[in-house]
Short mmCIF file of N, CA, C and O in Angstrom, two decimals:
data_model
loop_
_atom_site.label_atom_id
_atom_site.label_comp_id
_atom_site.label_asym_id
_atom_site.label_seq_id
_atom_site.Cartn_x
_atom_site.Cartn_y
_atom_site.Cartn_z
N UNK A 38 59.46 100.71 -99.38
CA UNK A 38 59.79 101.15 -98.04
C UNK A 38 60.89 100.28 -97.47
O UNK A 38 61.08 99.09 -97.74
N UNK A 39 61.71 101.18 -96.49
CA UNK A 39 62.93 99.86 -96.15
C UNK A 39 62.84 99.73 -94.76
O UNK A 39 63.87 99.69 -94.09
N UNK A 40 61.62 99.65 -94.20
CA UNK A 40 61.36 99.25 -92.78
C UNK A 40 62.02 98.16 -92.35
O UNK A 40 61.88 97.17 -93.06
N UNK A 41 62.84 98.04 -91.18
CA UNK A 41 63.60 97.16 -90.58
C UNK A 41 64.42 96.52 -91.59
O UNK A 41 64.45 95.29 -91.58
N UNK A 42 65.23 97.27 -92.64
CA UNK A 42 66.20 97.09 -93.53
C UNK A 42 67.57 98.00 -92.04
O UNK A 42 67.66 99.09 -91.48
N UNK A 43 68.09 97.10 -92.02
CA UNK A 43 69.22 98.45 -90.95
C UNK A 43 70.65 97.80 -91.79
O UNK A 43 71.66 98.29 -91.29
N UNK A 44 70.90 97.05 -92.69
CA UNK A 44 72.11 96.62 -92.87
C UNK A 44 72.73 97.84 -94.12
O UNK A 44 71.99 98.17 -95.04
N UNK A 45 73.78 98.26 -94.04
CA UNK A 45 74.74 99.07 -94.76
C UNK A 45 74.72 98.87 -96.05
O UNK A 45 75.15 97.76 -96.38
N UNK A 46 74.41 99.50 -96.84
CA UNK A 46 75.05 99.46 -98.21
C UNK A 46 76.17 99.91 -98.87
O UNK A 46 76.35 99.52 -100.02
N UNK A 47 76.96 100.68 -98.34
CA UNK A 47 78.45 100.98 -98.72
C UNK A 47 78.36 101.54 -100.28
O UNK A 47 79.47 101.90 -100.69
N UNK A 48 77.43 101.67 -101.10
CA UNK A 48 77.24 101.97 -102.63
C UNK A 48 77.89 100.72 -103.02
O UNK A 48 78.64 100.85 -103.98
N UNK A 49 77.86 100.07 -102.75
CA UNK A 49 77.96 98.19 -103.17
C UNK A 49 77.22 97.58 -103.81
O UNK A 49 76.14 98.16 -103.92
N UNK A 50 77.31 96.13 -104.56
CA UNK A 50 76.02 95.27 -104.97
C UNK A 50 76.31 94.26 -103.42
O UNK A 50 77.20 94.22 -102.57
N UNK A 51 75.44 93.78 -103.58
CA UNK A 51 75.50 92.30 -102.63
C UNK A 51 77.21 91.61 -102.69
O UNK A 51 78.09 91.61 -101.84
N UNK A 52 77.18 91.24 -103.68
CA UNK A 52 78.47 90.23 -103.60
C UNK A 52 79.40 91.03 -103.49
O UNK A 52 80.34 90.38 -103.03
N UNK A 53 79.72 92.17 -103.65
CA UNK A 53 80.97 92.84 -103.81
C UNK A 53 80.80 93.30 -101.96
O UNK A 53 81.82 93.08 -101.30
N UNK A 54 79.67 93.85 -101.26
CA UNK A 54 79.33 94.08 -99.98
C UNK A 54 79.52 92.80 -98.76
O UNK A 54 79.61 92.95 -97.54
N UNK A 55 79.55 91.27 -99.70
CA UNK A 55 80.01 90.49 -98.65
C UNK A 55 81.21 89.73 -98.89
O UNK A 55 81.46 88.74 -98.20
N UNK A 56 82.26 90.29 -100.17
CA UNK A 56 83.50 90.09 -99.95
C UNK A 56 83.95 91.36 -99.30
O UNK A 56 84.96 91.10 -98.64
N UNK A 57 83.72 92.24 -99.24
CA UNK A 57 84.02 93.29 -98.23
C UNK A 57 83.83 92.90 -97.02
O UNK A 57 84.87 92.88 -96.37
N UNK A 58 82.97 92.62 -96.50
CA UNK A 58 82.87 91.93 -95.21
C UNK A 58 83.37 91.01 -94.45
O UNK A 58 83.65 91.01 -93.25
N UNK A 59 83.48 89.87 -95.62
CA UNK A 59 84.37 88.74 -95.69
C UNK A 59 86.27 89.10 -95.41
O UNK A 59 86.99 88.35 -94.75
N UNK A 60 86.61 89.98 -95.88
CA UNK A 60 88.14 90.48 -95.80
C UNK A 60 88.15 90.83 -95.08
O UNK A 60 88.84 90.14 -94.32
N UNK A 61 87.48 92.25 -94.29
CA UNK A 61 87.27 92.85 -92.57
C UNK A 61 87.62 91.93 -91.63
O UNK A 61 88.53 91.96 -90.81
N UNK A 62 86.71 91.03 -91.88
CA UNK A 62 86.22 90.00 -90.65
C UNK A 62 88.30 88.43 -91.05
O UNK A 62 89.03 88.08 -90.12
N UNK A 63 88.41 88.22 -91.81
CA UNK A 63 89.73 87.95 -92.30
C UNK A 63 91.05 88.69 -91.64
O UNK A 63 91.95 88.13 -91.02
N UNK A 64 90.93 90.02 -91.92
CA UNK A 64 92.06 90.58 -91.80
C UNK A 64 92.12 91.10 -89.84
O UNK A 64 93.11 91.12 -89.10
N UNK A 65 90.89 91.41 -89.58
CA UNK A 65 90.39 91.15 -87.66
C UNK A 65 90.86 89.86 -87.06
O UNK A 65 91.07 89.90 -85.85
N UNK A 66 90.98 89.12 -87.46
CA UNK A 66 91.08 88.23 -87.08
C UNK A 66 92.75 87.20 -87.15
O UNK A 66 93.39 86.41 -86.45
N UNK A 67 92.80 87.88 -88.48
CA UNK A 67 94.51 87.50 -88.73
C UNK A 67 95.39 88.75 -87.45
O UNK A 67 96.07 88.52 -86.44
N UNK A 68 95.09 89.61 -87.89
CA UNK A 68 95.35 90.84 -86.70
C UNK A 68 95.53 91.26 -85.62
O UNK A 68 96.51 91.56 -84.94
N UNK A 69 93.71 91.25 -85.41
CA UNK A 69 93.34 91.24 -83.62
C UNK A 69 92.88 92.70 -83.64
O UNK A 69 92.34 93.38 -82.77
N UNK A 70 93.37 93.06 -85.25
CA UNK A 70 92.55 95.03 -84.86
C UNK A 70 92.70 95.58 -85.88
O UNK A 70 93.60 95.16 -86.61
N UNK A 71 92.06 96.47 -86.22
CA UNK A 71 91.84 96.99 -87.72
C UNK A 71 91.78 98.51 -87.84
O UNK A 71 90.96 98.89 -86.99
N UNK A 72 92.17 99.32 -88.37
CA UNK A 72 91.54 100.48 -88.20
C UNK A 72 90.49 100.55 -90.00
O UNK A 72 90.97 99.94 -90.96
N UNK A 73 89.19 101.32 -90.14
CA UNK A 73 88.41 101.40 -90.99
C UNK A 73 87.48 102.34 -90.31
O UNK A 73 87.44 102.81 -89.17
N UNK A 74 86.63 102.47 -91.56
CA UNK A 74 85.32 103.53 -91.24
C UNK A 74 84.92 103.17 -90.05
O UNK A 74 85.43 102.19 -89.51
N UNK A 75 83.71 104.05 -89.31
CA UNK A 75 83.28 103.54 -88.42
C UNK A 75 81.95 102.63 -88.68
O UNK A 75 81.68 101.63 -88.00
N UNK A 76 80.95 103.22 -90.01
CA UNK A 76 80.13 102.20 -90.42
C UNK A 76 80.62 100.78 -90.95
O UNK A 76 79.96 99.73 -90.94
N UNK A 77 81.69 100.94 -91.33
CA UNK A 77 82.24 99.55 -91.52
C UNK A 77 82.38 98.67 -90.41
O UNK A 77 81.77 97.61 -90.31
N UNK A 78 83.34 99.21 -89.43
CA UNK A 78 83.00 98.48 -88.43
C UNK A 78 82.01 97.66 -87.50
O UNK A 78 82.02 96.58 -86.91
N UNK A 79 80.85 99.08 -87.74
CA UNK A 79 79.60 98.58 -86.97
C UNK A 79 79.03 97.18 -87.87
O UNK A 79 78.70 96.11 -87.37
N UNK A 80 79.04 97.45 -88.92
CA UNK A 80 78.76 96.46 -90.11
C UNK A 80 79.46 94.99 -89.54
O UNK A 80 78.85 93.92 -89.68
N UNK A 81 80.84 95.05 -88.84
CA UNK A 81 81.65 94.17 -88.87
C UNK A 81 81.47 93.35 -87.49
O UNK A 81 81.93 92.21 -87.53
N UNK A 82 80.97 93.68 -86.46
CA UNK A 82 81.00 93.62 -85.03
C UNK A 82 79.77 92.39 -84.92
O UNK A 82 79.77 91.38 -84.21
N UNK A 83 79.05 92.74 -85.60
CA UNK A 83 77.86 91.65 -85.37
C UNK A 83 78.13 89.89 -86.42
O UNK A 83 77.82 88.70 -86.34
N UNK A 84 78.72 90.65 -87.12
CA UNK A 84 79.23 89.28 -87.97
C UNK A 84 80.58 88.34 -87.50
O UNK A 84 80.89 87.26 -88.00
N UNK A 85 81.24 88.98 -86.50
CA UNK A 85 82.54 88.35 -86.22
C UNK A 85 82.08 87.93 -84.74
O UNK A 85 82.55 86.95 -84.16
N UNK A 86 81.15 88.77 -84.22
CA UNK A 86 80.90 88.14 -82.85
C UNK A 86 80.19 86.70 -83.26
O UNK A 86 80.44 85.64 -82.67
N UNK A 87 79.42 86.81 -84.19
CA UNK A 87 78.87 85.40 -84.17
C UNK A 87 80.07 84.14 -84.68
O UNK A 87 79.86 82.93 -84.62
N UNK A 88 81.25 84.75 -85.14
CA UNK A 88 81.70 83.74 -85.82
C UNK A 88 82.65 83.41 -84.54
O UNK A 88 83.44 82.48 -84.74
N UNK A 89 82.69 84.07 -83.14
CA UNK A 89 83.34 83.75 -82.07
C UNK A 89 82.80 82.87 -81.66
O UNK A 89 83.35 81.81 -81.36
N UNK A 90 81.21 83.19 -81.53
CA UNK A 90 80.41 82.31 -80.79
C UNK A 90 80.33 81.18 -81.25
O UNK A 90 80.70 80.34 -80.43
N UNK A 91 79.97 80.70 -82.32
CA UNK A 91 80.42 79.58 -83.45
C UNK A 91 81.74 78.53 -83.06
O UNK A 91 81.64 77.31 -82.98
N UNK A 92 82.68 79.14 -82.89
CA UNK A 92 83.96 78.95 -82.50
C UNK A 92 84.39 78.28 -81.60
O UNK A 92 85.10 77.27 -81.68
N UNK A 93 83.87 78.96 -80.45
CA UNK A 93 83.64 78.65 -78.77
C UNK A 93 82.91 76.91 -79.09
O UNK A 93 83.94 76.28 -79.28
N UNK A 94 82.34 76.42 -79.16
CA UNK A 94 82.08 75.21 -79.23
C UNK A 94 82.79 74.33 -80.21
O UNK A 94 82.50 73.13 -80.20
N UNK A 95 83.69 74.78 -81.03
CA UNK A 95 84.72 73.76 -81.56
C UNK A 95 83.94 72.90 -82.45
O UNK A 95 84.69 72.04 -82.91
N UNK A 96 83.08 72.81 -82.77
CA UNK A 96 82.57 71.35 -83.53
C UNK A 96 83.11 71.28 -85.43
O UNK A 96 83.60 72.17 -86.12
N UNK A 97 82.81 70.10 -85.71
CA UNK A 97 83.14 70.38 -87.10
C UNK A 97 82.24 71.16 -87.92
O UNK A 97 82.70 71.75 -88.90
N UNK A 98 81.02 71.22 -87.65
CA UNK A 98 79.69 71.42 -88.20
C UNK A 98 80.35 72.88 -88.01
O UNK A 98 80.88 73.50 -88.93
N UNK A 99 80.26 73.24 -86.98
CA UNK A 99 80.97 74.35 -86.86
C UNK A 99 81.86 75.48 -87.71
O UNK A 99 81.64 76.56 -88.27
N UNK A 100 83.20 74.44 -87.44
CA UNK A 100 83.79 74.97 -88.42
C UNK A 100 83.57 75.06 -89.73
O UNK A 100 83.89 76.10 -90.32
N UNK A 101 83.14 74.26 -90.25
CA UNK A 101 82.73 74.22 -91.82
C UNK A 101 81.73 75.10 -92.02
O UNK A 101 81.34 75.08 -93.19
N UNK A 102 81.10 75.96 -91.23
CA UNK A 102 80.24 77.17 -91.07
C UNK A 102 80.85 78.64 -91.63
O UNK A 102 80.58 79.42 -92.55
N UNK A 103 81.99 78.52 -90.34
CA UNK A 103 82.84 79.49 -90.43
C UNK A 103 84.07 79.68 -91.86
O UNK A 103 84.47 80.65 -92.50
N UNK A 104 84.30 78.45 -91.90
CA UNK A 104 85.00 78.44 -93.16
C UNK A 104 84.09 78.66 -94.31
O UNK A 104 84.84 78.64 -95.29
N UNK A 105 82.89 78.86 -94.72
CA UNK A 105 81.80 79.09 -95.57
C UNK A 105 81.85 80.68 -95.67
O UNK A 105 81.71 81.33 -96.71
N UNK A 106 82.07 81.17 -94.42
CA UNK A 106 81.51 82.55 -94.31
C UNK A 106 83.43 83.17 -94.31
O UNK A 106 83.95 84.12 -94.90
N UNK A 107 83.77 82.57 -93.77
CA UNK A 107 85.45 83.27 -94.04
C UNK A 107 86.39 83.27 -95.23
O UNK A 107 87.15 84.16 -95.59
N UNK A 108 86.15 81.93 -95.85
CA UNK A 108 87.24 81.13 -96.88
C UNK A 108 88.18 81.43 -96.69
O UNK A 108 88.78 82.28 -97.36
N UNK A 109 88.64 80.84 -95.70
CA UNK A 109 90.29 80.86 -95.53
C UNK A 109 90.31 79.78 -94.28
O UNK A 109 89.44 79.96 -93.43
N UNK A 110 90.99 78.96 -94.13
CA UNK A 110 91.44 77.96 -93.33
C UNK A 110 92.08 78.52 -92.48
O UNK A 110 91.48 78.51 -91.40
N UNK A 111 93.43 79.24 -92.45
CA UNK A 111 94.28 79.65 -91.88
C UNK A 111 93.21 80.85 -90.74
O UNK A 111 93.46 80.95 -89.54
N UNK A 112 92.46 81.37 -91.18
CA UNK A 112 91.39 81.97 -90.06
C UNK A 112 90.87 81.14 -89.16
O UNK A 112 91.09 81.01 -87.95
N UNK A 113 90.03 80.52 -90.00
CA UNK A 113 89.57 79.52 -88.98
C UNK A 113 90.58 78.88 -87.90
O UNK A 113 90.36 79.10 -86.71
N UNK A 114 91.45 78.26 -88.20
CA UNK A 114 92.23 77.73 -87.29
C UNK A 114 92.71 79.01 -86.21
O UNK A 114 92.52 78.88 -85.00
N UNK A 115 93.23 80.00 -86.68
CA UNK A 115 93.52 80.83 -86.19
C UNK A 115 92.10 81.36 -84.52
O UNK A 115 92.29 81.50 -83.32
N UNK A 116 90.83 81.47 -85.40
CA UNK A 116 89.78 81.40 -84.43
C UNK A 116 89.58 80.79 -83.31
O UNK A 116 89.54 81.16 -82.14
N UNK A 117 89.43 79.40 -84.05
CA UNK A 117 88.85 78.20 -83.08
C UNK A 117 89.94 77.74 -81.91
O UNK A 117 89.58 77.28 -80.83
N UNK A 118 91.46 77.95 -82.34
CA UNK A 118 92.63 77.21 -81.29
C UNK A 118 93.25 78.56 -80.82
O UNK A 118 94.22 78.45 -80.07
N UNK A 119 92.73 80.17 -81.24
CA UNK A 119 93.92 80.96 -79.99
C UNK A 119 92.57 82.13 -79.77
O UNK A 119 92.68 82.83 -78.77
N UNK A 120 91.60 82.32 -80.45
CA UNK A 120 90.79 83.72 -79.81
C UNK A 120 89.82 83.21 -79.43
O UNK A 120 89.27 83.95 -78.61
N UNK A 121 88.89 81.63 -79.72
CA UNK A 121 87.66 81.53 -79.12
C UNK A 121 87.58 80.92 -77.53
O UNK A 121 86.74 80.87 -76.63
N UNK A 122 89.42 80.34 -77.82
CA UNK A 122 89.43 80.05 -76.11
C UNK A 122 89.29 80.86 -75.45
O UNK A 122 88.47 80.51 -74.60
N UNK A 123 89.70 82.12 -75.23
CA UNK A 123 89.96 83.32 -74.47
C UNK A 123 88.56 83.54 -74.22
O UNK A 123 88.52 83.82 -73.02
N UNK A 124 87.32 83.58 -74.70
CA UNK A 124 86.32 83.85 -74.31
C UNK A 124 85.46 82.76 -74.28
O UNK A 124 84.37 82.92 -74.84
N UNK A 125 85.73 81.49 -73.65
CA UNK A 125 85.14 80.60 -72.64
C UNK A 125 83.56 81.37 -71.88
O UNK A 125 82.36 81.36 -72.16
N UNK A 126 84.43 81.95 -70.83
CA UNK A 126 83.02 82.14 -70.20
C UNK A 126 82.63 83.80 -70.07
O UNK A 126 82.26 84.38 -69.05
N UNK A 127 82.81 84.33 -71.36
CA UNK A 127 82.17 85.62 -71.54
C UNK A 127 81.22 85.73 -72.17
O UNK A 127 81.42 85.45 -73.35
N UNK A 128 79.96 86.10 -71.87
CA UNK A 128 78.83 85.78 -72.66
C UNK A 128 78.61 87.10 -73.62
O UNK A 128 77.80 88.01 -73.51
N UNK A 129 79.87 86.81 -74.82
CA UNK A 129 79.13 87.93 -75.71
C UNK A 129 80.10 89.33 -75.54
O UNK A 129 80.43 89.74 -74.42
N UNK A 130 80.47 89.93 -76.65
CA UNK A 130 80.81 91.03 -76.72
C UNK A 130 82.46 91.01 -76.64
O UNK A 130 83.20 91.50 -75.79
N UNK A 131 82.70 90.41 -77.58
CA UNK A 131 83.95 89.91 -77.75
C UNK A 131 85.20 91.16 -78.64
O UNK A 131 86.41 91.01 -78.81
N UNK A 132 84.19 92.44 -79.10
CA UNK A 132 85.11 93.07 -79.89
C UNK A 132 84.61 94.61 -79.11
O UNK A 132 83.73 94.79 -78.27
N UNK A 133 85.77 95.83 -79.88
CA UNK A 133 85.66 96.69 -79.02
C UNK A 133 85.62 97.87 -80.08
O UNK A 133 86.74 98.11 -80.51
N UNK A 134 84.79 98.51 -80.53
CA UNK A 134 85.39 99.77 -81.36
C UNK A 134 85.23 101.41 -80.71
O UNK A 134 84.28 102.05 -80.24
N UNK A 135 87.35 101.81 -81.06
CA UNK A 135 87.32 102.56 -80.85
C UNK A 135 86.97 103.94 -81.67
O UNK A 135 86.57 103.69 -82.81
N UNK A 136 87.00 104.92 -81.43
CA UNK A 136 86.73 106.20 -82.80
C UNK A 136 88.17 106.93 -82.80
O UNK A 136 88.96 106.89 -81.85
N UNK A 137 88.35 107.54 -83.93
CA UNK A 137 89.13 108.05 -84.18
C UNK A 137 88.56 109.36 -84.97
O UNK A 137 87.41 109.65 -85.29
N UNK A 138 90.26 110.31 -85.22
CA UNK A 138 89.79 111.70 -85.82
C UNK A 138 89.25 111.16 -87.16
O UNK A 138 89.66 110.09 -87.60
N UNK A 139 88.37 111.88 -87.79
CA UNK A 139 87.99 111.78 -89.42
C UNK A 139 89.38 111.91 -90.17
O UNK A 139 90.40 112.42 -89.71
N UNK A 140 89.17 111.18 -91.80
CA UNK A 140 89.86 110.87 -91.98
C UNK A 140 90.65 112.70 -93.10
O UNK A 140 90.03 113.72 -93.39
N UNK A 141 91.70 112.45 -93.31
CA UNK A 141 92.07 114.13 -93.15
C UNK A 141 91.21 114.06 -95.32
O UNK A 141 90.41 114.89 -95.74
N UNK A 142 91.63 113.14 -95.94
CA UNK A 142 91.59 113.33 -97.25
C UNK A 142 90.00 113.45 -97.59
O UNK A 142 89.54 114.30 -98.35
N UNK A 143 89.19 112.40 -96.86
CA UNK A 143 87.53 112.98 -97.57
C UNK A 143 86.75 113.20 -96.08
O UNK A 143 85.58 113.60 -96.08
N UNK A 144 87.39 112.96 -94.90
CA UNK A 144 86.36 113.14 -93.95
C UNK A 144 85.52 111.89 -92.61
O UNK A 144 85.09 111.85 -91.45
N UNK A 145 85.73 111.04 -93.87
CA UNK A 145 84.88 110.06 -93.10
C UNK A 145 85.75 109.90 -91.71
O UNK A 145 86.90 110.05 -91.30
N UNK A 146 84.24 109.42 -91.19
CA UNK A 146 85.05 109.07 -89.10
C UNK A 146 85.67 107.88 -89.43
O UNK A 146 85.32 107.14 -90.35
N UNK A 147 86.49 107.72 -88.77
CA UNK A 147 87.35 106.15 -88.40
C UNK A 147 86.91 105.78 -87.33
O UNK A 147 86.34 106.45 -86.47
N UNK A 148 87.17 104.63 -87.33
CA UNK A 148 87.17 103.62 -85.96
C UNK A 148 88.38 102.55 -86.03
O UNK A 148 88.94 102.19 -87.06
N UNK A 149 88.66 102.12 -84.74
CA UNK A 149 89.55 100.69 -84.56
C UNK A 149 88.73 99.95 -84.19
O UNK A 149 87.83 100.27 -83.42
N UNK A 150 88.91 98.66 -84.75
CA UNK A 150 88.09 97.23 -83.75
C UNK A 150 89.24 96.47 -83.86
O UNK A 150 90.14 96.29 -84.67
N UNK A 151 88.93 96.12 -82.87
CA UNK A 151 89.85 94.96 -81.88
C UNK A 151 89.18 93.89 -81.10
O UNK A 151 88.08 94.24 -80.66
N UNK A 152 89.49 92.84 -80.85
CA UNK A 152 89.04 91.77 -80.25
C UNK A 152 89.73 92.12 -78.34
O UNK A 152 90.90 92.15 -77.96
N UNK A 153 88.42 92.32 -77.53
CA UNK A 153 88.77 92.78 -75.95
C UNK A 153 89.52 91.78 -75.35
O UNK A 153 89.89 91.90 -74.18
#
């Protein structure tokens, strides 16, 4: 039974499902906005908000968190010194997804996420 299983499987294994995740949350962030599925996104929103929140306090412990879950330096820095300032005193809800038309070749819905 997959009671309170709610996380996406994408027809993925594990590791291949959190370098997918891992690049999303990379390329959002190098960016500021992405267009992708819309389950992808939703997939993506809860994992990057935490890595804002993370952020927002600057610590090293910190960062070496985020760099665990990102691998890439150039993100991190990118995070911690120009997008986690901006949300100082917003408690939460740091990204925004929009929808878009399906996609014309198989269908799937799109979405944009962007950092608000």
């Amino acid at each position: 039974m997959r009671h309170a299983n709610h996380n996406r499987k994408f027809g993925r294994e594990r590791n291949a499902r959190r370098a997918l995740l891992k690049s999303l949350a990379v390329a959002l962030i190098e960016r500021g906005k992405i267009k992708t599925t819309t389950a992808k996104a939703k997939e993506l929103r809860p994992m990057v908000e935490k890595l804002v929140t993370r952020a927002r306090a600057n610590t090293l412990a910190g960062n070496r968190l985020i760099l665990s879950r990102l691998g890439k330096m150039e993100a991190v820095r990118k995070l911690t010194k120009e997008i986690a300032p901006r949300y100082t005193k917003r408690p939460g809800g740091y990204t925004r997804i929009s929808k878009l038309p399906a996609r014309v070749s198989d269908g799937s819905p799109m979405a944009i996420i962007e950092f608000v």
